[in-house]
mmCIF file of C-alpha atoms and ligand atoms in Angstrom:
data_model
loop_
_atom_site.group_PDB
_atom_site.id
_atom_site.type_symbol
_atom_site.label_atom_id
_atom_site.label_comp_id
_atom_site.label_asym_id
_atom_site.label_seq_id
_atom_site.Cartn_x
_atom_site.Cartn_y
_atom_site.Cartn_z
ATOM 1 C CA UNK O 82 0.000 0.000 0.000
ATOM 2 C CA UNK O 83 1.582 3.394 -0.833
ATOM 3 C CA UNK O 84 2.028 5.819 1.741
ATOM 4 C CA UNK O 85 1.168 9.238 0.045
ATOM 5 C CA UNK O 86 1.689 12.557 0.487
ATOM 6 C CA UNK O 87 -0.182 15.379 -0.882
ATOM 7 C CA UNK O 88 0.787 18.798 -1.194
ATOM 8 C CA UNK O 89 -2.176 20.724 -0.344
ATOM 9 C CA UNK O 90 -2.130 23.829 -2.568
ATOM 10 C CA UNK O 91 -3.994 26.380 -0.995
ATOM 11 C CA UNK O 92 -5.354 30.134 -1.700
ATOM 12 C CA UNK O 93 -6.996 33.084 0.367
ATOM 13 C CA UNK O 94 -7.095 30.217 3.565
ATOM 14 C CA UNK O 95 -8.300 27.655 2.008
ATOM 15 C CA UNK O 96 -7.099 24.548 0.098
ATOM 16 C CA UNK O 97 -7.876 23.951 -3.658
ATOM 17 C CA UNK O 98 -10.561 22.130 -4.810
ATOM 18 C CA UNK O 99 -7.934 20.466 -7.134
ATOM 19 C CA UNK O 100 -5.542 19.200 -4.171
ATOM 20 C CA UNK O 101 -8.539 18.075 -2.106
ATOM 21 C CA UNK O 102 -9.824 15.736 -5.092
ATOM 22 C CA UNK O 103 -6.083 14.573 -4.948
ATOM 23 C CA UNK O 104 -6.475 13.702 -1.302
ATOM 24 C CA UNK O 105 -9.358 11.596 -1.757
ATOM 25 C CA UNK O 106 -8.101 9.765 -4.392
ATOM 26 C CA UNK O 107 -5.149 9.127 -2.805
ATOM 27 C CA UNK O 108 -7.170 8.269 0.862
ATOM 28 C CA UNK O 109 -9.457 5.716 -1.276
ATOM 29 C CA UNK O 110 -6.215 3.586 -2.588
ATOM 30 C CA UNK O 111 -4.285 3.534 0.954
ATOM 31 C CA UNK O 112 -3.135 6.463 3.542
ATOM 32 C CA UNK O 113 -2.478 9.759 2.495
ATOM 33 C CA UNK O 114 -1.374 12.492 4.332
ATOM 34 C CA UNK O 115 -1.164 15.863 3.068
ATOM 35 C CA UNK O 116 1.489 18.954 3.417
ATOM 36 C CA UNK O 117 0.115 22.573 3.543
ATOM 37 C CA UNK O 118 3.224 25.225 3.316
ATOM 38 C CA UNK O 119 2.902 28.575 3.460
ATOM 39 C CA UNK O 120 2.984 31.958 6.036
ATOM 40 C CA UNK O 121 0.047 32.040 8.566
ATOM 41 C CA UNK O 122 -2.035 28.713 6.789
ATOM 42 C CA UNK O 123 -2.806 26.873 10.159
ATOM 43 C CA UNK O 124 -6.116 27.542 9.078
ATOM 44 C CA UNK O 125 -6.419 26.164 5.588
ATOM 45 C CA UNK O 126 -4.884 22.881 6.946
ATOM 46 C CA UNK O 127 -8.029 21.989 9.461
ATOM 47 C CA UNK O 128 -10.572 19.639 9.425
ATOM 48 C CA UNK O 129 -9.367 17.543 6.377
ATOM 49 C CA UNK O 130 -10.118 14.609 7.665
ATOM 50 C CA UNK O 131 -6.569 13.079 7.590
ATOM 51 C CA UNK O 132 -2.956 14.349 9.420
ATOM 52 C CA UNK O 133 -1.842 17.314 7.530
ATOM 53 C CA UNK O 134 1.855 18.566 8.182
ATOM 54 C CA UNK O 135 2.042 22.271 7.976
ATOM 55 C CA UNK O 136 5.065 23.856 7.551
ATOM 56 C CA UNK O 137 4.305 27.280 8.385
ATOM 57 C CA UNK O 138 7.194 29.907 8.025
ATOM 58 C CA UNK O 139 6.882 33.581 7.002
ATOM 59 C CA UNK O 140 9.948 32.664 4.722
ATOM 60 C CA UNK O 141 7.506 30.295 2.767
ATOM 61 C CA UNK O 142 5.471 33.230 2.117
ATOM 62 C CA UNK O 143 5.802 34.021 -1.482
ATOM 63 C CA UNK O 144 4.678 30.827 -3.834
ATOM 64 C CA UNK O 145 8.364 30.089 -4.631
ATOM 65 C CA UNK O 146 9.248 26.473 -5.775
ATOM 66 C CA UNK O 147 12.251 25.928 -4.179
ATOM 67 C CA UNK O 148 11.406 26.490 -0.416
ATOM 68 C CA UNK O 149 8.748 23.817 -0.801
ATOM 69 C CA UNK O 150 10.844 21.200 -2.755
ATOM 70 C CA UNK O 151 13.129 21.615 0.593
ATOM 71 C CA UNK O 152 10.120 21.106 2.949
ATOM 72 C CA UNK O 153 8.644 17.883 0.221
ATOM 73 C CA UNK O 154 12.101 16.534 0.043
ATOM 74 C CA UNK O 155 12.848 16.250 4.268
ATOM 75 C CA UNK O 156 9.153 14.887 4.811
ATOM 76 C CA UNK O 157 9.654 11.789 2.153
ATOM 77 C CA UNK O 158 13.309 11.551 3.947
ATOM 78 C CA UNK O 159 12.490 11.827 6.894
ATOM 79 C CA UNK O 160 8.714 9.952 7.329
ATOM 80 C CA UNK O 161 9.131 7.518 4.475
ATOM 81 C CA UNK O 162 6.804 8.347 2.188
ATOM 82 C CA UNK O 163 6.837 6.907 -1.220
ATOM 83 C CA UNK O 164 4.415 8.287 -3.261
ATOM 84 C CA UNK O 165 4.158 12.326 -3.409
ATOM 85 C CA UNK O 166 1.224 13.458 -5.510
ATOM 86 C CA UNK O 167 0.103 17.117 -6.518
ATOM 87 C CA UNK O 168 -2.644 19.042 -8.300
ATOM 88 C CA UNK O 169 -1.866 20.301 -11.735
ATOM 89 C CA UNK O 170 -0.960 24.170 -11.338
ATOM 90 C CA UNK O 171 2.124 26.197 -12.703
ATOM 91 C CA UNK O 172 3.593 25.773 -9.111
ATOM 92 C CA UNK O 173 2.975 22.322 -8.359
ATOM 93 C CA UNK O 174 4.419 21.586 -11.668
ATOM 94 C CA UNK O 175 7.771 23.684 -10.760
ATOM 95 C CA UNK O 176 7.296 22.017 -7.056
ATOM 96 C CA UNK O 177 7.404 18.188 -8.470
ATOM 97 C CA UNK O 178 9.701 18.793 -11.120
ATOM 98 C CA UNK O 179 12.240 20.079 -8.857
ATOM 99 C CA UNK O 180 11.475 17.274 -5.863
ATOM 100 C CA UNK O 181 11.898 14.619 -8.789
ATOM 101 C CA UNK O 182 15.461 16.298 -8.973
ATOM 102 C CA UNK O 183 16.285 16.246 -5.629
ATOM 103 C CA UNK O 184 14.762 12.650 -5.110
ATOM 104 C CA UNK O 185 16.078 11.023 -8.175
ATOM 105 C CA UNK O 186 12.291 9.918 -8.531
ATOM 106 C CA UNK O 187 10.125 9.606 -11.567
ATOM 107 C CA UNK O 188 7.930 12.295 -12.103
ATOM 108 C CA UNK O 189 4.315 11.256 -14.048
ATOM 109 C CA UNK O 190 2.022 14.147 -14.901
ATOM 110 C CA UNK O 191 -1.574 14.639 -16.328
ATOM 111 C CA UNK O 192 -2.874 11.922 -14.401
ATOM 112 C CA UNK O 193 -6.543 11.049 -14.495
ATOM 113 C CA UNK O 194 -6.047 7.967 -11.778
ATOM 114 C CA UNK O 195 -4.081 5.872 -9.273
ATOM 115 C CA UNK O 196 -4.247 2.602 -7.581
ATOM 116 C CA UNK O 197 -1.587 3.126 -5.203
ATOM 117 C CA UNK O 198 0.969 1.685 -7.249
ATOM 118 C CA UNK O 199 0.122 2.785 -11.030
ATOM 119 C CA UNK O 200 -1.296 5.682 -12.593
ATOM 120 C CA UNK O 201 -3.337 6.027 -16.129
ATOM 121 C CA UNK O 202 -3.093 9.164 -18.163
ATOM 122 C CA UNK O 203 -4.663 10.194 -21.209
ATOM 123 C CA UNK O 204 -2.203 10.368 -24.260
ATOM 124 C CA UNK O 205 -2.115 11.270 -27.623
ATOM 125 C CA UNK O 206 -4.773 13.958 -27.593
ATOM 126 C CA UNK O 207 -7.084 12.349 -25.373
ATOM 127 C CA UNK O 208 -7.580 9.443 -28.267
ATOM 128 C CA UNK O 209 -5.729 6.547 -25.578
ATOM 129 C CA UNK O 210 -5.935 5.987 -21.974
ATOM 130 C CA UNK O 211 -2.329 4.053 -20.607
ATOM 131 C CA UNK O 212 -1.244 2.561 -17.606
ATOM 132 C CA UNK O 213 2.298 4.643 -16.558
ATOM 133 C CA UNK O 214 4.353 3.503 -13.635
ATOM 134 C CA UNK O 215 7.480 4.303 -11.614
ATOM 135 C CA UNK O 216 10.933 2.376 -11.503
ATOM 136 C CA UNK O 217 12.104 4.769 -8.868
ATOM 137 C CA UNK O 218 11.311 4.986 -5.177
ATOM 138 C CA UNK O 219 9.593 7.610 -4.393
ATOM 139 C CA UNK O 220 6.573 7.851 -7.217
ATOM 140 C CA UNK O 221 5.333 11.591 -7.923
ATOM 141 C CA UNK O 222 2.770 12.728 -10.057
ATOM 142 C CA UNK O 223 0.581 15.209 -11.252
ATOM 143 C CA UNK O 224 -3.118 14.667 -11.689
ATOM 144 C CA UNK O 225 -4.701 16.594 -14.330
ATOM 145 C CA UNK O 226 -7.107 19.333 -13.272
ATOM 146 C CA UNK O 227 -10.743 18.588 -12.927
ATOM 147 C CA UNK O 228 -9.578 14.891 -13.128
ATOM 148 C CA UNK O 229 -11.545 14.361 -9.673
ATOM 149 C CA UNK O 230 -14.125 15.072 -7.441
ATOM 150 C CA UNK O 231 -12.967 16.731 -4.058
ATOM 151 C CA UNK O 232 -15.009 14.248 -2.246
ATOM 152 C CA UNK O 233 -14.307 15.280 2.357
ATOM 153 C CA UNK O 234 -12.219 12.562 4.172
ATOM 154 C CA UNK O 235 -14.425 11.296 6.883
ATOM 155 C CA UNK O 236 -11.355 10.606 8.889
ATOM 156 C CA UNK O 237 -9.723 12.163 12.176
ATOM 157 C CA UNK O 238 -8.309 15.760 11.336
ATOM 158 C CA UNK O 239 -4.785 15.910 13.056
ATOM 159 C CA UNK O 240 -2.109 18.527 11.961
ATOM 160 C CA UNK O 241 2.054 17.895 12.591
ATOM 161 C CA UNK O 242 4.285 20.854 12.199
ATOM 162 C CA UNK O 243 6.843 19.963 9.587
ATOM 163 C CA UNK O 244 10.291 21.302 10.440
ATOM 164 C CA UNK O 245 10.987 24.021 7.902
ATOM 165 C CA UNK O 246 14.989 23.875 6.934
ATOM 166 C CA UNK O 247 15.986 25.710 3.819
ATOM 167 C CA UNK O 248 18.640 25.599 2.015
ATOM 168 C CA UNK O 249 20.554 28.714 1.581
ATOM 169 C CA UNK O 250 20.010 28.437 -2.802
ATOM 170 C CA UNK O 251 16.751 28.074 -2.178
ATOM 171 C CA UNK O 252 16.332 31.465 -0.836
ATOM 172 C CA UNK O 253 18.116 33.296 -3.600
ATOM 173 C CA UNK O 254 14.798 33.612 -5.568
ATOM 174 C CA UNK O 255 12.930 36.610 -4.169
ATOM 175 C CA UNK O 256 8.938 37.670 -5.604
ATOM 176 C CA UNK O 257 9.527 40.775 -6.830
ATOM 177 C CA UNK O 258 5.801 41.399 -7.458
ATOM 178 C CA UNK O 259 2.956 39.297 -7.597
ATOM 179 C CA UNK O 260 -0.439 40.821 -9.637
ATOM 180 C CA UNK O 261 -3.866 39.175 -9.365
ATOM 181 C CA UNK O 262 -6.205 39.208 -12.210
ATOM 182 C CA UNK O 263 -9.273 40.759 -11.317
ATOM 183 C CA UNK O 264 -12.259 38.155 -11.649
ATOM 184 C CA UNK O 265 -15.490 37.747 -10.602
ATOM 185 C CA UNK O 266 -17.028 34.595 -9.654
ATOM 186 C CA UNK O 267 -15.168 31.550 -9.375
ATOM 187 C CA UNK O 268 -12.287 30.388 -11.681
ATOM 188 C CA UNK O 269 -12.506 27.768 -14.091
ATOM 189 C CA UNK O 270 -10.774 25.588 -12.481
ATOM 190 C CA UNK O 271 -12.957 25.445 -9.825
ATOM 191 C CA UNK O 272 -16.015 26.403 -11.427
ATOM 192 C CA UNK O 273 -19.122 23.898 -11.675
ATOM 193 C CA UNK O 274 -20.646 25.808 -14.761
ATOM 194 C CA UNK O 275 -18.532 27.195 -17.579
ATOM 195 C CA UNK O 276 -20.053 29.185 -19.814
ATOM 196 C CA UNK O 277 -17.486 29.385 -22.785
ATOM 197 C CA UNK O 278 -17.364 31.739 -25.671
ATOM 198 C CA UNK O 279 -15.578 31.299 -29.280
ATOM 199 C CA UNK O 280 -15.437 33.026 -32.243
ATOM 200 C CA UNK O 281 -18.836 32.820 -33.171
ATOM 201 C CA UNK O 282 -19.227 35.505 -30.888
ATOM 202 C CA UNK O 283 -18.400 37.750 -33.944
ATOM 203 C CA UNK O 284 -16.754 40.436 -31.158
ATOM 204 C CA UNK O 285 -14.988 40.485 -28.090
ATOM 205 C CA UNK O 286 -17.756 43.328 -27.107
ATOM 206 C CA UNK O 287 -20.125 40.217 -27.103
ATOM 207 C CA UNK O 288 -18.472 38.241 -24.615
ATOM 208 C CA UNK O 289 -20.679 39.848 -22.388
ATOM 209 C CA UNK O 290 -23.364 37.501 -23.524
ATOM 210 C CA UNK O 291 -21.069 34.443 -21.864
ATOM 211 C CA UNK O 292 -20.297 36.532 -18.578
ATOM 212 C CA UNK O 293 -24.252 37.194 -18.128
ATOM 213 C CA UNK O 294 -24.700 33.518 -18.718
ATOM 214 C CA UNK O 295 -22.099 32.595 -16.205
ATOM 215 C CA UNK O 296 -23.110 34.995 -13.791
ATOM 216 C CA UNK O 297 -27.176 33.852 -13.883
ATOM 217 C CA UNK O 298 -25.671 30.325 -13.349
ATOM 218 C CA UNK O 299 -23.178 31.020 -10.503
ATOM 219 C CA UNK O 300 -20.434 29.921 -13.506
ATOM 220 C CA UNK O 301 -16.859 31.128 -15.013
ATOM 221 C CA UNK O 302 -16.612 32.516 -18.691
ATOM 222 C CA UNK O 303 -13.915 30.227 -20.506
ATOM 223 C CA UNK O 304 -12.585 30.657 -24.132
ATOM 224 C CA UNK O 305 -10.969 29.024 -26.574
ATOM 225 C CA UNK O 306 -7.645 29.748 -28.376
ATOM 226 C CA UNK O 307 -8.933 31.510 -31.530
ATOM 227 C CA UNK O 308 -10.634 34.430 -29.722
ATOM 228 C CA UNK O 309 -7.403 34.244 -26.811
ATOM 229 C CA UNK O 310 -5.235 34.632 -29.772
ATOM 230 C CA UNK O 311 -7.276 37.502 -31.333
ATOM 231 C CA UNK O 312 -6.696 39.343 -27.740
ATOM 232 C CA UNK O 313 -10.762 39.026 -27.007
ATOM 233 C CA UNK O 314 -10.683 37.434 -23.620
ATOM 234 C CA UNK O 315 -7.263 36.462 -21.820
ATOM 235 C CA UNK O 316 -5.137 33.433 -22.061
ATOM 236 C CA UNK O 317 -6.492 32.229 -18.760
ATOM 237 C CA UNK O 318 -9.533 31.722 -19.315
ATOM 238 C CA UNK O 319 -8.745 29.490 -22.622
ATOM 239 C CA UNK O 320 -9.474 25.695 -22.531
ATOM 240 C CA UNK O 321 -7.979 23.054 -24.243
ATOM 241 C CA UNK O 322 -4.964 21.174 -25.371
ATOM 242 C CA UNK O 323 -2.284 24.230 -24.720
ATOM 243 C CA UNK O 324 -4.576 25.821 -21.731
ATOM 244 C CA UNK O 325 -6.758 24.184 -19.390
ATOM 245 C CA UNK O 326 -8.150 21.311 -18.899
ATOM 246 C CA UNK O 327 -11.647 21.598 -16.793
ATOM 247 C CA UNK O 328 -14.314 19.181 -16.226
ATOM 248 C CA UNK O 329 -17.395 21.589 -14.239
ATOM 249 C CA UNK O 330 -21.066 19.655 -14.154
ATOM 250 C CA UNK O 331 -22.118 21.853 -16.704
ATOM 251 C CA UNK O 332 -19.818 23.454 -19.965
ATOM 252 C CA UNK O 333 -21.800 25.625 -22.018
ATOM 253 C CA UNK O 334 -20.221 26.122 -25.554
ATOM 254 C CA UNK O 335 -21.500 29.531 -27.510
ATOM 255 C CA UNK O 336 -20.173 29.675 -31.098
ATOM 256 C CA UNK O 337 -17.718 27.068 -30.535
ATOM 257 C CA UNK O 338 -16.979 24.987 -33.406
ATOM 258 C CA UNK O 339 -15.533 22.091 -31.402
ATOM 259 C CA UNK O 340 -11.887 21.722 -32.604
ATOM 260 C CA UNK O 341 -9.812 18.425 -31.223
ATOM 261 C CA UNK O 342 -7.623 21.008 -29.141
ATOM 262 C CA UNK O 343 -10.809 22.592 -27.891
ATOM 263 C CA UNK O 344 -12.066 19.132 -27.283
ATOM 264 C CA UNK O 345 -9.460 17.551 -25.320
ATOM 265 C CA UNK O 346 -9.519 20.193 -22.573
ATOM 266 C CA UNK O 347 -13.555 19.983 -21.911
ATOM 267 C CA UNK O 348 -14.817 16.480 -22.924
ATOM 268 C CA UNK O 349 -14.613 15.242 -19.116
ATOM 269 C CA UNK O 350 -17.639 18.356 -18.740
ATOM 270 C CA UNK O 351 -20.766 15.875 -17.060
ATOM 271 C CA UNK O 352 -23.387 17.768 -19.669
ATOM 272 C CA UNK O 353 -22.066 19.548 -22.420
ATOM 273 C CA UNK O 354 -24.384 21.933 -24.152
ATOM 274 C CA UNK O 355 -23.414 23.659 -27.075
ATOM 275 C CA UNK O 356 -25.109 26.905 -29.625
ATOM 276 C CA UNK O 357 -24.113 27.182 -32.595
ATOM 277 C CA UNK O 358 -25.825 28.119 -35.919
ATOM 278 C CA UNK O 359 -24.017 25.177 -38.508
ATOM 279 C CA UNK O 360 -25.560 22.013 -37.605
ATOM 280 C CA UNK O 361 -22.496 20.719 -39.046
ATOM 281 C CA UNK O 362 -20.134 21.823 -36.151
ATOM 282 C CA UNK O 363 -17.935 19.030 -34.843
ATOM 283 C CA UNK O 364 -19.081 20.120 -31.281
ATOM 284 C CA UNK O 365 -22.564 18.189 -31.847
ATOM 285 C CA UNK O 366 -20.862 14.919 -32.226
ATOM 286 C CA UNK O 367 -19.724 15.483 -28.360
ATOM 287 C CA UNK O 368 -22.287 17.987 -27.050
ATOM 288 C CA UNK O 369 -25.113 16.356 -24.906
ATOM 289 C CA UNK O 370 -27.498 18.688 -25.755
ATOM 290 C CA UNK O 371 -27.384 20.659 -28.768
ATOM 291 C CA UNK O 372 -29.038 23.962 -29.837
ATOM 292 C CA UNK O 373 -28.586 25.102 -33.593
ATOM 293 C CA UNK O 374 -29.261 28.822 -34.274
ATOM 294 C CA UNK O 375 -28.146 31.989 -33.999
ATOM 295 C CA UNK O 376 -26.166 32.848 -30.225
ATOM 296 C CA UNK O 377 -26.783 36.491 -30.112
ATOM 297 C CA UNK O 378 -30.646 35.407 -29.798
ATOM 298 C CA UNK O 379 -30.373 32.351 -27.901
ATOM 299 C CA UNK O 380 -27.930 33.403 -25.420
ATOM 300 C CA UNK O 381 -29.710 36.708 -23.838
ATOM 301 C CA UNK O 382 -33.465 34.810 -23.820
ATOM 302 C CA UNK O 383 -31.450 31.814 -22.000
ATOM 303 C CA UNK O 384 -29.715 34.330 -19.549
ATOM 304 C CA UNK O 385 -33.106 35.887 -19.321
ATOM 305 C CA UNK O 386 -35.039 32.197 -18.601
ATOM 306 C CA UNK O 387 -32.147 31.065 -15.901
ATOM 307 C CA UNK O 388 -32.924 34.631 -13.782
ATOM 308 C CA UNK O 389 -36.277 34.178 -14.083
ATOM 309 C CA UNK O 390 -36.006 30.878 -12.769
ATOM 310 C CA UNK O 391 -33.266 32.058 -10.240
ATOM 311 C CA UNK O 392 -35.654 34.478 -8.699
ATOM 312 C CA UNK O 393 -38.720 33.050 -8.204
HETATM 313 C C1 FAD V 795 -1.148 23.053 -31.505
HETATM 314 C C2 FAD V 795 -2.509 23.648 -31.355
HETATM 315 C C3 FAD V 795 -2.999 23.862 -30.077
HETATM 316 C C4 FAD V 795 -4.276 24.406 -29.917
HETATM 317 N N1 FAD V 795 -4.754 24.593 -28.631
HETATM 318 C C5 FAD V 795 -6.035 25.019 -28.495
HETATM 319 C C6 FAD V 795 -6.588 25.160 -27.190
HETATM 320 O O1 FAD V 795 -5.945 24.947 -26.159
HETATM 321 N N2 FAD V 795 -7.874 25.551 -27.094
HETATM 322 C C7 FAD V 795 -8.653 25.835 -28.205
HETATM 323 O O2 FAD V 795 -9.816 26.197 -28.017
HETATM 324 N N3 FAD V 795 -8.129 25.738 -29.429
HETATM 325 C C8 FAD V 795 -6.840 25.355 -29.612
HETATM 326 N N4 FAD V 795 -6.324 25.287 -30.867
HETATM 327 C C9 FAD V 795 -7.096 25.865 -31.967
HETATM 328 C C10 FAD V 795 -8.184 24.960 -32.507
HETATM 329 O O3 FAD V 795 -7.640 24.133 -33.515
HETATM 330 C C11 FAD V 795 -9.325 25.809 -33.141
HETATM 331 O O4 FAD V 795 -8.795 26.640 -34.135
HETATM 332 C C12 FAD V 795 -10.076 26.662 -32.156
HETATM 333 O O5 FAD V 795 -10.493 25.901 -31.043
HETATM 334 C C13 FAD V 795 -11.307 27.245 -32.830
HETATM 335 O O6 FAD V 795 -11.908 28.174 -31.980
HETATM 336 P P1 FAD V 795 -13.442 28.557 -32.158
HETATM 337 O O7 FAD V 795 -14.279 27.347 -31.995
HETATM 338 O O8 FAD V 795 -13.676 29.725 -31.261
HETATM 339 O O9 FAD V 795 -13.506 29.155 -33.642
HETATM 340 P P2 FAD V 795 -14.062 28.535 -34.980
HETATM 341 O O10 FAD V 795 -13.476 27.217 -35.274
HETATM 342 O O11 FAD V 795 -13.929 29.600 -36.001
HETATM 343 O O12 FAD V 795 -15.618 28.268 -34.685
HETATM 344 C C14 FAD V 795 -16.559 29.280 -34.526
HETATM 345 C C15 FAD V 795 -17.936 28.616 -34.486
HETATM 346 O O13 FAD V 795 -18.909 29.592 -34.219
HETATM 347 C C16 FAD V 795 -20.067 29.280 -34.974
HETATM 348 N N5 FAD V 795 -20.836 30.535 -35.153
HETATM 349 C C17 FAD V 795 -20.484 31.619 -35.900
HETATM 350 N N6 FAD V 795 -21.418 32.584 -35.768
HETATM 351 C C18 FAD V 795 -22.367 32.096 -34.910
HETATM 352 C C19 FAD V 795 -23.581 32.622 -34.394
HETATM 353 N N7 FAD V 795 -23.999 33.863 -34.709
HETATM 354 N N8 FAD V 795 -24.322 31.839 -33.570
HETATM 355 C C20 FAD V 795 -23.921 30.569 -33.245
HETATM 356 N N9 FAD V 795 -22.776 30.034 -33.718
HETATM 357 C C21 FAD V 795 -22.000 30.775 -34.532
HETATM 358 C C22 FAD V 795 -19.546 28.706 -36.264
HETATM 359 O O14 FAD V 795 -20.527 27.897 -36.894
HETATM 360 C C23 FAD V 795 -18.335 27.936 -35.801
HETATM 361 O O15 FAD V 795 -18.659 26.573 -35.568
HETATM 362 C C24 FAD V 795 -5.051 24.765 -31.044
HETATM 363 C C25 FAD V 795 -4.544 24.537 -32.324
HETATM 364 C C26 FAD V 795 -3.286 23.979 -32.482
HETATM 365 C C27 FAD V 795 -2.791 23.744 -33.858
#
């Protein structure tokens, strides 16, 4: 049975919804444990349901990598762990890439599952599912975002405080400056509706259609790359094969013609609906529910229908 660790990425006091559908994936295969590091994040680490180390240190402040793979690397040392798994995120990835370094360990990412010894990840575009493995150690991996649900451990909540010893290169780095986009709602990551707009939209004026949508429904506006690279509607929001990879209960797809790169990032969505006027548009082959016609009059009278509904 593995013994896993999980590091417990965490924002505004609270862990990710990502990390915590790591934990439970990992708790359902054997024990798992997770890691919260940070400055003042006590907090975030209660009531998991499992022993969480926290290595709290006003040093581990900033969302460096290097700090953390020193604070990763002494817990597998020093409490035997052999399996360290993470949530996909640009720091996790920089936080497992360099602990794979440090360990000599094999490092699997865009995991969908794990059995406690083996993972499977989709390949190849999404078109194959394969078993990968380890021939090192100490197994770490990435699990792809959206992969799994964030169902609560049921188990007894204890937190450990991991000793915090860095070494002296990995305090070289220094945040400089640290922006936050401006958003309203919840991400897409973590986002149970996504409503997402392409370039049937005709203008980036009309996302506005998408973020009424998503705001009637309580979602996140996505995109895809052809209005990102037009400069309509930033790079985070885009989905698919070289942005993100979401699966909410409910994707919404306005004037999206359903390109494999598109595809690959949303076809884990539980209902997929999609609008678009060419009843020819790859997206029907995958939507759930389809609606063929013209967005700019379906989308407002849908917005329209979901706060009526909302408000009575
Ligand atoms: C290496 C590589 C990586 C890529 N990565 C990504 C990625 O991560 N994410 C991604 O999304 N794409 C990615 N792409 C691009 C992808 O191939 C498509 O070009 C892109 O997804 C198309 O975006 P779209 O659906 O917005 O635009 P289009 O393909 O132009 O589709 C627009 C759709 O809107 C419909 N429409 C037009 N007007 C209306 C209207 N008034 N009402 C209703 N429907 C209307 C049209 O019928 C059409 O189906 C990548 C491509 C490559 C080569």
């Amino acid at each position: 049975m593995a013994k896993t660790l999980v590091f417990l990425e965490h924002h505004d006091g609270a862990v990710q919804k990502g990390s915590l559908g790591v934990l439970a994936k990992a708790a359902s295969v054997g024990g798992a444990h997770g890691v919260v590091v940070g400055s003042g994040v006590r907090g975030a680490a209660e009531g998991l349901g499992t022993l969480v180390w926290v290595a709290d240190d006003e040093r581990l402040a900033a969302p460096l990598p290097q700090p953390r793979v020193d604070v990763l690397a002494k817990l597998v040392r020093d409490e035997g762990y052999d399996t360290v798994l993470f949530a996909q995120s640009v720091l996790a990835a920089d936080v497992a890439a360099g602990l794979a370094a440090r360990l000599g360990a094999g490092l699997n990412w865009g995991l969908v599952d794990f059995d406690g010894t083996q993972g499977r990840a989709p390949q190849l575009q999404d078109t194959v599912v394969v078993d990968v493995g380890w021939s090192s150690a100490v197994r770490i991996g990435i699990f792809r975002a959206g992969a799994l649900d964030a169902v609560p451990l049921d188990g007894a909540s204890e937190l450990k405080d991991a000793s915090v010893e860095l070494e002296d290169f990995s305090l070289l780095a220094e945040m400089v400056e640290q922006a936050h986009a401006e958003q309203q709602g919840p991400s897409i990551e973590e986002a149970d509706v996504i409503v997402a707009g392409g370039r049937g939209l005709g203008e980036p004026e009309k996302f506005a259609l998408c973020e009424a949508l998503a705001k009637a429904l309580g979602g996140a506006v996505g995109a895809t790359r052809a209005v990102v690279d037009a400069g309509w509607y930033p790079y985070s929001a885009q989905v698919g094969q070289t942005g993100k990879t979401v699966a909410p209960k409910l994707y919404v797809a306005v004037g999206i013609s359903g390109a494999i790169q598109h595809k690959v990032g949303m076809q884990n969505s539980n209902v997929i609906v999609a609008i678009n006027k060419d009843p020819n548009a790859p997206i029907f082959e995958f939507a759930d529910l389809g609606v063929v016609g013209d967005l700019h009059a379906i989308v407002p009278k849908l917005t329209e229908l979901v706060e009526a509904r909302r408000g009575s």
